[in-house]
CSV table of C-alpha atoms and ligand atoms in Angstrom, one decimal:
chain,number,residue,atom,x,y,z
B,1,UNK,CA,23.5,-4.7,3.3
B,2,UNK,CA,22.9,-2.3,6.2
B,3,UNK,CA,25.6,0.1,4.9
B,4,UNK,CA,23.6,0.5,1.7
B,5,UNK,CA,20.8,2.3,3.6
B,6,UNK,CA,20.8,6.1,3.8
B,7,UNK,CA,22.0,7.4,7.2
B,8,UNK,CA,19.1,9.4,8.6
B,9,UNK,CA,21.4,11.6,10.6
B,10,UNK,CA,23.2,12.6,7.3
B,11,UNK,CA,20.0,13.0,5.3
B,12,UNK,CA,17.3,13.8,7.9
B,13,UNK,CA,13.5,14.1,7.5
B,14,UNK,CA,10.9,15.4,9.8
B,15,UNK,CA,8.4,12.9,11.3
B,16,UNK,CA,5.2,14.7,12.0
B,17,UNK,CA,4.1,11.2,13.1
B,18,UNK,CA,6.6,8.3,13.4
B,19,UNK,CA,7.5,7.2,9.9
B,20,UNK,CA,10.4,4.9,8.9
B,21,UNK,CA,11.8,6.1,5.5
B,22,UNK,CA,14.2,3.4,4.3
B,23,UNK,CA,16.2,4.6,1.4
B,24,UNK,CA,19.0,3.1,-0.7
B,25,UNK,CA,20.8,5.5,-2.9
B,26,UNK,CA,23.0,4.7,-5.9
B,27,UNK,CA,22.5,2.8,-9.2
B,28,UNK,CA,19.9,0.1,-8.7
B,29,UNK,CA,18.2,1.7,-5.7
B,30,UNK,CA,16.5,-0.6,-3.2
B,31,UNK,CA,16.1,-3.4,-5.9
B,32,UNK,CA,19.7,-4.3,-4.9
B,33,UNK,CA,18.3,-5.4,-1.5
B,34,UNK,CA,14.8,-6.6,-2.3
B,35,UNK,CA,13.6,-10.2,-1.7
B,36,UNK,CA,12.0,-10.6,-5.1
B,37,UNK,CA,8.4,-11.3,-4.0
B,38,UNK,CA,6.4,-10.5,-7.1
B,39,UNK,CA,2.6,-10.5,-7.3
B,40,UNK,CA,0.3,-8.9,-9.8
B,41,UNK,CA,-2.6,-6.6,-8.8
B,42,UNK,CA,-6.0,-7.8,-10.0
B,43,UNK,CA,-9.1,-6.0,-11.1
B,44,UNK,CA,-10.3,-6.1,-7.5
B,45,UNK,CA,-7.4,-3.8,-6.6
B,46,UNK,CA,-7.8,-1.4,-9.5
B,47,UNK,CA,-11.5,-1.2,-9.0
B,48,UNK,CA,-11.6,-1.3,-5.2
B,49,UNK,CA,-14.1,1.5,-4.8
B,50,UNK,CA,-16.5,-0.3,-7.1
B,51,UNK,CA,-16.3,-3.2,-4.7
B,52,UNK,CA,-16.6,-1.6,-1.3
B,53,UNK,CA,-17.4,2.1,-1.9
B,54,UNK,CA,-14.2,3.4,-0.3
B,55,UNK,CA,-11.7,5.8,-2.0
B,56,UNK,CA,-11.2,6.1,-5.7
B,57,UNK,CA,-10.9,3.6,-8.5
B,58,UNK,CA,-7.7,3.6,-10.6
B,59,UNK,CA,-8.2,5.2,-14.0
B,60,UNK,CA,-6.5,2.2,-15.6
B,61,UNK,CA,-7.7,-1.4,-15.4
B,62,UNK,CA,-5.9,-4.8,-15.1
B,63,UNK,CA,-6.3,-5.6,-18.7
B,64,UNK,CA,-4.3,-2.5,-19.8
B,65,UNK,CA,-1.3,-3.6,-17.6
B,66,UNK,CA,-1.2,-7.2,-18.7
B,67,UNK,CA,1.3,-6.9,-21.5
B,68,UNK,CA,3.6,-4.8,-19.3
B,69,UNK,CA,3.3,-7.3,-16.4
B,70,UNK,CA,4.4,-10.0,-18.8
B,71,UNK,CA,7.4,-8.0,-20.0
B,72,UNK,CA,8.5,-7.2,-16.5
B,73,UNK,CA,8.0,-10.9,-15.4
B,74,UNK,CA,10.1,-12.2,-18.3
B,75,UNK,CA,12.8,-9.8,-17.2
B,76,UNK,CA,12.6,-10.7,-13.5
B,77,UNK,CA,12.4,-14.4,-14.2
B,78,UNK,CA,9.7,-15.3,-11.7
B,79,UNK,CA,9.5,-18.8,-10.2
B,80,UNK,CA,6.0,-19.8,-9.1
B,81,UNK,CA,3.1,-22.1,-9.9
B,82,UNK,CA,-0.1,-21.6,-11.9
B,83,UNK,CA,-2.7,-21.1,-9.2
B,84,UNK,CA,-5.8,-19.7,-11.0
B,85,UNK,CA,-6.7,-17.3,-8.2
B,86,UNK,CA,-8.7,-14.4,-9.6
B,87,UNK,CA,-7.6,-11.9,-6.9
B,88,UNK,CA,-3.9,-12.8,-7.6
B,89,UNK,CA,-3.6,-13.4,-11.3
B,90,UNK,CA,-0.8,-15.7,-12.4
B,91,UNK,CA,2.4,-14.4,-13.8
B,92,UNK,CA,4.6,-15.6,-16.6
B,93,UNK,CA,6.9,-18.0,-14.8
B,94,UNK,CA,10.4,-18.8,-16.0
B,95,UNK,CA,10.4,-22.0,-13.9
B,96,UNK,CA,7.8,-23.9,-11.9
B,97,UNK,CA,8.4,-23.7,-8.2
B,98,UNK,CA,8.9,-27.1,-6.6
B,99,UNK,CA,7.1,-27.9,-3.4
B,100,UNK,CA,9.1,-26.7,-0.4
B,101,UNK,CA,9.0,-28.0,3.2
B,102,UNK,CA,7.1,-24.9,4.2
B,103,UNK,CA,4.4,-25.6,1.6
B,104,UNK,CA,4.3,-29.3,2.5
B,105,UNK,CA,3.7,-28.4,6.1
B,106,UNK,CA,1.0,-25.8,5.7
B,107,UNK,CA,-0.8,-26.2,2.4
B,108,UNK,CA,-3.0,-29.2,3.1
B,109,UNK,CA,-4.2,-28.5,6.7
B,110,UNK,CA,-4.9,-24.8,5.7
B,111,UNK,CA,-7.1,-25.9,2.8
B,112,UNK,CA,-8.8,-28.8,4.7
B,113,UNK,CA,-9.5,-27.1,8.0
B,114,UNK,CA,-9.8,-23.4,7.1
B,115,UNK,CA,-10.5,-23.3,3.4
B,116,UNK,CA,-7.4,-21.1,2.9
B,117,UNK,CA,-5.3,-21.5,-0.2
B,118,UNK,CA,-1.5,-21.6,0.3
B,119,UNK,CA,0.9,-21.2,-2.7
B,120,UNK,CA,4.7,-21.1,-3.1
B,121,UNK,CA,5.9,-17.5,-2.9
B,122,UNK,CA,6.4,-16.0,-6.4
B,123,UNK,CA,10.0,-14.9,-6.4
B,124,UNK,CA,12.2,-13.2,-8.9
B,125,UNK,CA,14.9,-15.8,-9.6
B,126,UNK,CA,17.7,-13.6,-8.5
B,127,UNK,CA,16.4,-13.8,-4.9
B,128,UNK,CA,17.4,-17.5,-4.8
B,129,UNK,CA,21.1,-16.7,-4.9
B,130,UNK,CA,23.2,-16.0,-1.9
B,131,UNK,CA,23.4,-12.3,-1.1
B,132,UNK,CA,27.1,-12.0,-1.9
B,133,UNK,CA,26.6,-13.5,-5.3
B,134,UNK,CA,23.8,-11.2,-6.3
B,135,UNK,CA,25.8,-8.4,-7.9
B,136,UNK,CA,28.2,-10.6,-9.9
B,137,UNK,CA,26.1,-13.5,-11.0
B,138,UNK,CA,22.7,-11.9,-11.4
B,139,UNK,CA,23.2,-8.7,-13.2
B,140,UNK,CA,20.9,-9.8,-15.9
B,141,UNK,CA,18.0,-9.8,-13.5
B,142,UNK,CA,18.7,-6.6,-11.6
B,143,UNK,CA,18.2,-3.0,-12.7
B,144,UNK,CA,22.0,-3.0,-13.4
B,145,UNK,CA,21.3,-5.5,-16.2
B,146,UNK,CA,18.8,-3.1,-17.8
B,147,UNK,CA,21.2,-0.2,-17.5
B,148,UNK,CA,24.0,-2.2,-19.0
B,149,UNK,CA,21.8,-3.1,-22.0
B,150,UNK,CA,21.0,0.6,-22.3
B,151,UNK,CA,24.6,1.6,-22.2
B,152,UNK,CA,25.4,-0.8,-25.0
B,153,UNK,CA,23.1,1.1,-27.3
B,154,UNK,CA,25.4,4.1,-26.9
B,155,UNK,CA,22.4,6.3,-26.4
B,156,UNK,CA,22.3,6.3,-22.6
B,157,UNK,CA,24.5,8.5,-20.4
B,158,UNK,CA,24.7,7.4,-16.8
B,159,UNK,CA,25.5,10.2,-14.3
B,160,UNK,CA,26.4,8.2,-11.2
B,161,UNK,CA,26.2,10.2,-8.0
B,162,UNK,CA,24.3,13.1,-9.7
B,163,UNK,CA,21.3,14.3,-7.6
B,164,UNK,CA,18.4,16.0,-9.4
B,165,UNK,CA,17.5,19.0,-7.3
B,166,UNK,CA,14.8,20.6,-9.4
B,167,UNK,CA,12.7,20.2,-12.5
B,168,UNK,CA,13.1,22.8,-15.3
B,169,UNK,CA,9.7,23.7,-16.6
B,170,UNK,CA,8.8,26.4,-19.2
B,171,UNK,CA,5.1,27.3,-19.3
B,172,UNK,CA,3.4,23.9,-19.2
B,173,UNK,CA,6.3,21.9,-20.8
B,174,UNK,CA,9.1,20.2,-19.0
B,175,UNK,CA,12.5,21.1,-20.3
B,176,UNK,CA,14.9,19.1,-18.1
B,177,UNK,CA,16.4,18.9,-14.7
B,178,UNK,CA,18.8,20.7,-12.5
B,179,UNK,CA,21.6,18.5,-11.1
B,180,UNK,CA,24.1,18.7,-8.3
B,181,UNK,CA,27.2,16.6,-8.5
B,182,UNK,CA,29.7,16.2,-5.7
B,183,UNK,CA,28.9,18.7,-3.0
B,184,UNK,CA,28.1,21.8,-5.1
B,185,UNK,CA,28.7,21.5,-8.8
B,186,UNK,CA,25.4,22.5,-10.4
B,187,UNK,CA,24.5,21.8,-14.0
B,188,UNK,CA,21.4,21.2,-16.1
B,189,UNK,CA,20.3,18.4,-18.4
B,190,UNK,CA,17.7,19.1,-21.1
B,191,UNK,CA,14.9,17.0,-22.4
B,192,UNK,CA,11.3,17.4,-23.5
B,193,UNK,CA,10.4,14.1,-21.7
B,194,UNK,CA,11.4,13.5,-18.1
B,195,UNK,CA,10.6,10.2,-16.2
B,196,UNK,CA,10.5,10.7,-12.5
B,197,UNK,CA,11.2,7.4,-10.7
B,198,UNK,CA,13.3,8.4,-7.9
B,199,UNK,CA,11.1,6.4,-5.4
B,200,UNK,CA,7.8,7.6,-4.2
B,201,UNK,CA,8.8,10.3,-1.7
B,202,UNK,CA,11.8,11.5,-3.6
B,203,UNK,CA,9.8,12.0,-6.8
B,204,UNK,CA,7.2,13.9,-4.8
B,205,UNK,CA,9.8,16.1,-3.2
B,206,UNK,CA,10.7,17.2,-6.8
B,207,UNK,CA,7.1,17.7,-7.7
B,208,UNK,CA,6.4,19.8,-4.6
B,209,UNK,CA,9.2,22.2,-5.6
B,210,UNK,CA,7.6,22.7,-9.0
B,211,UNK,CA,5.8,26.1,-9.1
B,212,UNK,CA,3.2,25.0,-11.6
B,213,UNK,CA,2.1,22.1,-9.4
B,214,UNK,CA,1.7,24.2,-6.2
B,215,UNK,CA,-2.0,24.7,-6.5
B,216,UNK,CA,-2.7,20.9,-6.9
B,217,UNK,CA,-4.6,19.9,-3.7
B,218,UNK,CA,-3.8,16.2,-4.0
B,219,UNK,CA,0.0,16.5,-4.4
B,220,UNK,CA,1.7,15.2,-1.3
B,221,UNK,CA,-1.6,13.6,-0.1
B,222,UNK,CA,-2.8,10.0,0.2
B,223,UNK,CA,0.5,8.5,1.4
B,224,UNK,CA,0.3,4.8,1.9
B,225,UNK,CA,2.5,1.9,3.1
B,226,UNK,CA,1.5,-1.7,3.8
B,227,UNK,CA,0.6,-2.3,7.4
B,228,UNK,CA,2.5,-5.2,9.1
B,229,UNK,CA,2.6,-6.7,12.5
B,230,UNK,CA,-0.4,-9.2,12.4
B,231,UNK,CA,1.0,-12.7,12.4
B,232,UNK,CA,2.1,-15.7,14.5
B,233,UNK,CA,5.1,-18.0,14.8
B,234,UNK,CA,5.8,-21.4,16.4
B,235,UNK,CA,8.0,-24.4,16.2
B,236,UNK,CA,8.0,-27.8,14.5
B,237,UNK,CA,10.5,-30.7,14.9
B,238,UNK,CA,11.5,-32.0,11.5
B,239,UNK,CA,13.6,-35.0,10.5
B,240,UNK,CA,16.9,-33.6,9.3
B,241,UNK,CA,16.6,-35.8,6.3
B,242,UNK,CA,13.5,-33.9,5.2
B,243,UNK,CA,15.2,-30.6,5.6
B,244,UNK,CA,18.3,-31.8,3.6
B,245,UNK,CA,16.0,-33.1,0.8
B,246,UNK,CA,14.3,-29.7,0.4
B,247,UNK,CA,17.0,-27.3,1.3
B,248,UNK,CA,17.5,-26.2,-2.3
B,249,UNK,CA,14.0,-24.8,-2.4
B,250,UNK,CA,13.3,-21.4,-0.9
B,251,UNK,CA,11.2,-22.1,2.2
B,252,UNK,CA,8.7,-19.4,1.5
B,253,UNK,CA,5.0,-19.5,1.0
B,254,UNK,CA,2.3,-17.0,0.2
B,255,UNK,CA,-1.3,-16.9,1.3
B,256,UNK,CA,-3.2,-14.7,-1.2
B,257,UNK,CA,-5.8,-12.3,0.2
B,258,UNK,CA,-8.9,-14.3,1.2
B,259,UNK,CA,-10.8,-11.5,3.0
B,260,UNK,CA,-13.5,-9.4,1.3
B,261,UNK,CA,-13.3,-11.1,-2.0
B,262,UNK,CA,-17.0,-11.8,-2.3
B,263,UNK,CA,-18.0,-9.7,0.7
B,264,UNK,CA,-17.6,-6.0,1.1
B,265,UNK,CA,-16.7,-6.0,4.8
B,266,UNK,CA,-15.6,-8.6,7.4
B,267,UNK,CA,-15.2,-8.1,11.1
B,268,UNK,CA,-15.6,-4.4,10.7
B,269,UNK,CA,-12.9,-3.9,8.1
B,270,UNK,CA,-12.8,-3.5,4.3
B,271,UNK,CA,-10.0,-4.7,1.9
B,272,UNK,CA,-7.6,-7.5,3.0
B,273,UNK,CA,-4.1,-8.8,3.6
B,274,UNK,CA,-1.7,-11.3,2.1
B,275,UNK,CA,0.3,-13.5,4.3
B,276,UNK,CA,4.0,-14.3,3.7
B,277,UNK,CA,5.3,-17.4,5.4
B,278,UNK,CA,8.7,-19.0,5.9
B,279,UNK,CA,10.3,-21.9,7.7
B,280,UNK,CA,13.7,-21.1,9.1
B,281,UNK,CA,16.1,-22.6,11.6
B,282,UNK,CA,17.3,-20.6,14.6
B,283,UNK,CA,20.5,-22.7,14.6
B,284,UNK,CA,22.0,-23.0,11.1
B,285,UNK,CA,25.2,-24.5,12.6
B,286,UNK,CA,23.2,-27.5,13.7
B,287,UNK,CA,21.9,-28.0,10.2
B,288,UNK,CA,25.4,-27.9,8.8
B,289,UNK,CA,26.4,-30.5,11.4
B,290,UNK,CA,24.0,-33.0,9.7
B,291,UNK,CA,26.4,-35.9,9.7
B,292,UNK,CA,27.8,-35.4,13.2
B,293,UNK,CA,27.0,-38.2,15.6
B,294,UNK,CA,26.7,-35.8,18.5
B,295,UNK,CA,23.6,-34.1,17.1
B,296,UNK,CA,20.0,-35.4,17.1
B,297,UNK,CA,18.2,-36.6,14.0
B,298,UNK,CA,15.5,-34.0,14.2
B,299,UNK,CA,15.8,-30.2,14.0
B,300,UNK,CA,13.6,-27.6,15.5
B,301,UNK,CA,12.4,-25.2,12.9
B,302,UNK,CA,10.6,-21.9,13.3
B,303,UNK,CA,7.5,-21.3,11.2
B,304,UNK,CA,6.7,-17.7,10.7
B,305,UNK,CA,3.5,-16.1,9.2
B,306,UNK,CA,3.3,-12.3,8.7
B,307,UNK,CA,0.6,-10.4,7.1
B,308,UNK,CA,0.9,-7.4,4.8
B,309,UNK,CA,-2.3,-5.4,4.9
B,310,UNK,CA,-3.8,-2.9,2.5
B,311,UNK,CA,-3.5,0.7,3.7
B,312,UNK,CA,-6.5,2.9,2.9
B,313,UNK,CA,-5.7,6.1,0.9
B,314,UNK,CA,-6.5,8.9,3.3
B,315,UNK,CA,-6.0,12.6,2.5
B,316,UNK,CA,-4.5,13.4,5.9
B,317,UNK,CA,-1.6,11.0,5.4
B,318,UNK,CA,0.8,13.3,3.7
B,319,UNK,CA,4.3,14.6,2.8
B,320,UNK,CA,5.2,18.2,2.5
B,321,UNK,CA,8.4,20.3,2.2
B,322,UNK,CA,9.9,21.3,5.6
B,323,UNK,CA,11.5,24.6,6.4
B,324,UNK,CA,15.0,23.0,6.8
B,325,UNK,CA,17.2,22.1,3.9
B,326,UNK,CA,19.7,19.2,3.2
B,327,UNK,CA,23.3,19.5,2.2
B,328,UNK,CA,22.4,20.0,-1.5
B,329,UNK,CA,20.1,22.9,-0.6
B,330,UNK,CA,16.8,20.9,-1.1
B,331,UNK,CA,14.0,21.3,1.4
B,332,UNK,CA,13.8,18.2,3.7
B,333,UNK,CA,10.6,16.3,3.8
B,334,UNK,CA,8.0,16.4,6.6
B,335,UNK,CA,6.2,13.1,6.7
B,336,UNK,CA,3.0,12.6,8.6
B,337,UNK,CA,1.1,9.3,8.4
B,338,UNK,CA,-0.8,7.1,10.8
B,339,UNK,CA,-2.8,4.0,10.7
B,340,UNK,CA,-6.6,4.1,11.0
B,341,UNK,CA,-9.1,1.7,12.6
B,342,UNK,CA,-9.3,-0.3,9.3
B,343,UNK,CA,-5.6,-1.1,9.4
B,344,UNK,CA,-5.8,-2.0,13.1
B,345,UNK,CA,-8.7,-4.4,12.5
B,346,UNK,CA,-7.0,-6.0,9.5
B,347,UNK,CA,-4.0,-6.8,11.6
B,348,UNK,CA,-6.0,-8.1,14.5
B,349,UNK,CA,-7.8,-10.4,12.1
B,350,UNK,CA,-4.5,-11.5,10.5
B,351,UNK,CA,-3.1,-12.3,13.9
B,352,UNK,CA,-6.1,-14.5,14.7
B,353,UNK,CA,-6.0,-16.3,11.3
B,354,UNK,CA,-2.3,-16.9,11.4
B,355,UNK,CA,-2.5,-18.4,14.9
B,356,UNK,CA,-5.4,-20.7,13.8
B,357,UNK,CA,-3.4,-21.7,10.7
B,358,UNK,CA,-0.4,-22.7,12.8
B,359,UNK,CA,-2.6,-24.6,15.2
B,360,UNK,CA,-4.2,-26.7,12.4
B,361,UNK,CA,-0.7,-27.5,11.1
B,362,UNK,CA,0.3,-28.9,14.4
B,363,UNK,CA,2.9,-26.2,15.1
B,364,UNK,CA,3.9,-26.0,18.8
B,365,UNK,CA,4.7,-23.1,21.2
B,366,UNK,CA,2.7,-20.6,19.1
B,367,UNK,CA,3.0,-17.0,19.8
B,368,UNK,CA,0.7,-14.4,18.2
B,369,UNK,CA,2.1,-11.1,17.1
B,370,UNK,CA,-0.1,-8.1,16.7
B,371,UNK,CA,1.9,-4.9,17.3
B,372,UNK,CA,1.5,-2.7,14.3
B,373,UNK,CA,4.5,-1.7,12.3
B,374,UNK,CA,5.6,1.9,12.1
B,375,UNK,CA,4.3,3.4,8.8
B,376,UNK,CA,7.0,3.1,6.2
B,377,UNK,CA,8.6,0.0,7.7
B,378,UNK,CA,7.1,-2.3,5.0
B,379,UNK,CA,9.2,-0.2,2.5
B,380,UNK,CA,6.2,-0.3,0.2
B,381,UNK,CA,5.4,3.4,0.4
B,382,UNK,CA,3.1,4.6,-2.5
B,383,UNK,CA,0.8,7.5,-3.3
B,384,UNK,CA,1.3,11.3,-3.0
B,385,UNK,CA,1.0,12.1,-6.7
B,386,UNK,CA,-1.8,9.9,-7.7
B,387,UNK,CA,-3.2,9.3,-11.2
B,388,UNK,CA,-6.7,10.1,-12.3
B,389,UNK,CA,-8.8,11.6,-15.1
B,390,UNK,CA,-9.7,14.7,-13.2
B,391,UNK,CA,-6.9,17.3,-12.7
B,392,UNK,CA,-8.7,18.6,-9.7
B,393,UNK,CA,-8.4,15.2,-7.9
B,394,UNK,CA,-5.1,13.8,-9.2
B,395,UNK,CA,-1.6,14.9,-10.2
B,396,UNK,CA,-0.9,12.7,-13.2
B,397,UNK,CA,-3.2,11.4,-15.9
B,398,UNK,CA,-3.8,7.7,-16.7
B,399,UNK,CA,-0.6,7.6,-18.8
B,400,UNK,CA,1.3,8.9,-15.8
B,401,UNK,CA,1.9,12.3,-17.4
B,402,UNK,CA,1.5,15.3,-15.1
B,403,UNK,CA,-1.8,17.1,-15.9
B,404,UNK,CA,-0.1,20.4,-15.5
B,405,UNK,CA,3.3,19.7,-17.1
B,406,UNK,CA,3.5,18.1,-20.5
B,407,UNK,CA,6.4,15.6,-20.9
B,408,UNK,CA,6.7,15.0,-17.2
B,409,UNK,CA,6.0,11.4,-16.3
B,410,UNK,CA,5.8,10.0,-12.7
B,411,UNK,CA,5.9,6.2,-12.9
B,412,UNK,CA,7.1,5.0,-9.5
B,413,UNK,CA,4.8,4.4,-6.5
B,414,UNK,CA,4.0,8.1,-6.2
B,415,UNK,CA,1.3,7.7,-8.9
B,416,UNK,CA,-0.6,4.9,-7.1
B,417,UNK,CA,-4.2,5.4,-6.2
B,418,UNK,CA,-4.6,2.5,-3.7
B,419,UNK,CA,-2.0,0.2,-2.2
B,420,UNK,CA,-3.5,-3.3,-2.6
B,421,UNK,CA,-1.8,-5.7,-0.3
B,422,UNK,CA,0.7,-7.3,-2.8
B,423,UNK,CA,4.4,-6.3,-2.8
B,424,UNK,CA,4.5,-3.3,-5.1
B,425,UNK,CA,7.6,-3.5,-7.3
B,426,UNK,CA,6.2,-5.7,-10.1
B,427,UNK,CA,3.3,-3.3,-10.6
B,428,UNK,CA,5.6,-0.3,-10.5
B,429,UNK,CA,7.6,-1.9,-13.3
B,430,UNK,CA,4.5,-2.7,-15.3
B,431,UNK,CA,3.2,0.9,-14.9
B,432,UNK,CA,6.6,2.3,-16.1
B,433,UNK,CA,6.5,0.0,-19.1
B,434,UNK,CA,3.0,1.3,-20.0
B,435,UNK,CA,4.2,4.9,-19.8
B,436,UNK,CA,7.3,4.1,-21.9
B,437,UNK,CA,5.1,2.8,-24.6
B,438,UNK,CA,2.9,5.9,-24.5
B,439,UNK,CA,6.1,8.1,-25.0
B,440,UNK,CA,7.5,5.8,-27.8
B,441,UNK,CA,4.2,5.9,-29.7
B,442,UNK,CA,4.1,9.7,-29.3
B,443,UNK,CA,7.6,10.1,-30.7
B,444,UNK,CA,6.9,7.7,-33.6
B,445,UNK,CA,3.8,9.6,-34.5
B,446,UNK,CA,5.7,12.9,-34.4
B,447,UNK,CA,8.5,11.4,-36.5
B,448,UNK,CA,6.0,10.3,-39.1
B,449,UNK,CA,4.4,13.8,-39.2
B,450,UNK,CA,7.8,15.5,-39.8
C,1,LIG,C1,15.2,-5.2,2.1
C,1,LIG,C2,14.1,-4.9,1.1
C,1,LIG,C3,13.4,-5.9,0.7
C,1,LIG,C4,12.3,-5.7,-0.3
C,1,LIG,N1,11.6,-6.7,-0.8
C,1,LIG,C5,10.7,-6.5,-1.7
C,1,LIG,C6,10.0,-7.6,-2.3
C,1,LIG,O1,10.3,-8.8,-2.0
C,1,LIG,N2,9.1,-7.3,-3.3
C,1,LIG,C7,8.8,-6.1,-3.6
C,1,LIG,O2,7.9,-5.9,-4.5
C,1,LIG,N3,9.4,-5.0,-3.1
C,1,LIG,C8,10.4,-5.2,-2.1
C,1,LIG,N4,11.0,-4.1,-1.6
C,1,LIG,C9,10.6,-2.8,-2.0
C,1,LIG,C10,11.3,-2.4,-3.4
C,1,LIG,O3,12.7,-2.4,-3.2
C,1,LIG,C11,10.8,-1.1,-3.8
C,1,LIG,O4,9.4,-1.2,-4.0
C,1,LIG,C12,11.4,-0.6,-5.1
C,1,LIG,O5,12.8,-0.7,-5.0
C,1,LIG,C13,11.0,0.8,-5.5
C,1,LIG,O6,11.6,1.2,-6.6
C,1,LIG,P1,11.9,2.7,-7.0
C,1,LIG,O7,12.7,2.7,-8.2
C,1,LIG,O8,10.6,3.4,-6.9
C,1,LIG,O9,12.7,3.2,-5.8
C,1,LIG,P2,14.3,2.9,-5.3
C,1,LIG,O10,14.5,1.4,-5.5
C,1,LIG,O11,14.4,3.4,-4.0
C,1,LIG,O12,15.2,3.6,-6.4
C,1,LIG,C14,15.2,5.0,-6.4
C,1,LIG,C15,16.5,5.4,-7.2
C,1,LIG,O13,16.4,6.8,-7.5
C,1,LIG,C16,17.6,7.4,-7.0
C,1,LIG,N5,17.3,8.8,-6.6
C,1,LIG,C17,16.5,9.2,-5.6
C,1,LIG,N6,16.4,10.6,-5.6
C,1,LIG,C18,17.2,11.0,-6.6
C,1,LIG,C19,17.5,12.3,-7.0
C,1,LIG,N7,16.9,13.4,-6.5
C,1,LIG,N8,18.3,12.4,-8.1
C,1,LIG,C20,18.8,11.3,-8.7
C,1,LIG,N9,18.5,10.1,-8.3
C,1,LIG,C21,17.7,9.9,-7.2
C,1,LIG,C22,18.1,6.6,-5.9
C,1,LIG,O14,19.5,6.7,-5.7
C,1,LIG,C23,17.7,5.2,-6.4
C,1,LIG,O15,18.7,4.7,-7.3
C,1,LIG,C24,12.1,-4.3,-0.7
C,1,LIG,C25,12.9,-3.3,-0.2
C,1,LIG,C26,13.9,-3.6,0.6
C,1,LIG,C27,14.8,-2.4,1.1
């Protein structure tokens, strides 16, 4: 998979503060490499300011997104369990997750000793397959499947390898995009509706180049990524038979946010974190040698817990155009983001909680991890063109349409107001579905009028 990532030497960006910008170019984008962890936001996330007084509420609520979550979930085929957790609403599952060895090990002691709820990770079904099978077997569940469906309608033109370099805007109406193909062949494509979903920072690069958005004070601001690094790992010796019995199940668990659900603040921090857990073997060859008489009947497994914490939306975390340009003549990006005390405290707390969790589960040789990730490393970057009712304080409206440019929709992570602590892709898809319906309704209305 490494070869799919953009080479930073070939496509550089400026790091005002250390920032890891992990990009995959080509049809399908980073969804061709994702793990499939899929969690809804809840009202607590959309209305976070109402809960703790920090930042800005989203201009849309959970209820508005529900039908689009459902549509995205049916498409992604999520495997999970009905858990009835208000801060992590259930999805529509294509299949119930069976109990894994990881869940069997952690669930009960976590509930009994710490009152912490452990659930199977909610995974898009395609992530169950081996990596090499993904593209061939699972097209129906990847973005490629959606594109293939579109192509079959005969109304979709796919320009593989084309790079959009600029938006074409007349007055306050989008008219299309300028494209570079190969190294230098420039052309234009025209449309009265343009959906920008080139990934958070790439979409914002195009917006920053747009003359009529230059005066917007929030464009490029409030960059977020999930903070990682708080966690713990240790070892258990398992009978090989138990491993063999459950090896078809993904050994992944999820611990939904449990901090600041009823409270506003805990241990000096607001918001919370979700914990992703897995049980892995450091010696897969020993697992394979199950029947060999030379090997023991138990196997040492590593139990890993890692937290993903909410990043506060802060004006000073930003992206801007740099003075240097790339090989297509586009200004490079200058990215400057750093964690604040809240993120540090979140991860300290996560490290303590993960360690306690492993202790109560009888895990041995526990090591606590608490070094914060470099911003960007979670690959969950969001913000920089946020949505809102007020054009003075946001870039797009609650339908994701730019306040200043009619017909221009920004539906990837760029339009996010806060980061939550859940993996973001499911919510990105739901928001895109919502904006698509807005456009469809507008066209149908216009058609009826003419
Ligand atoms: C290894 C890995 C594991 C992950 N696991 C998870 C997970 O379990 N759960 C989760 O929720 N998220 C996960 N993510 C994050 C997830 O992949 C992203 O949230 C998601 O892909 C973002 O979608 P996007 O369409 O905004 O951006 P991308 O997936 O990056 O797609 C952007 C697309 O736009 C194209 N593009 C960019 N600029 C231009 C331009 N100027 N002109 C034309 N085209 C352009 C790109 O080529 C690409 O095709 C993971 C990411 C990685 C890398």
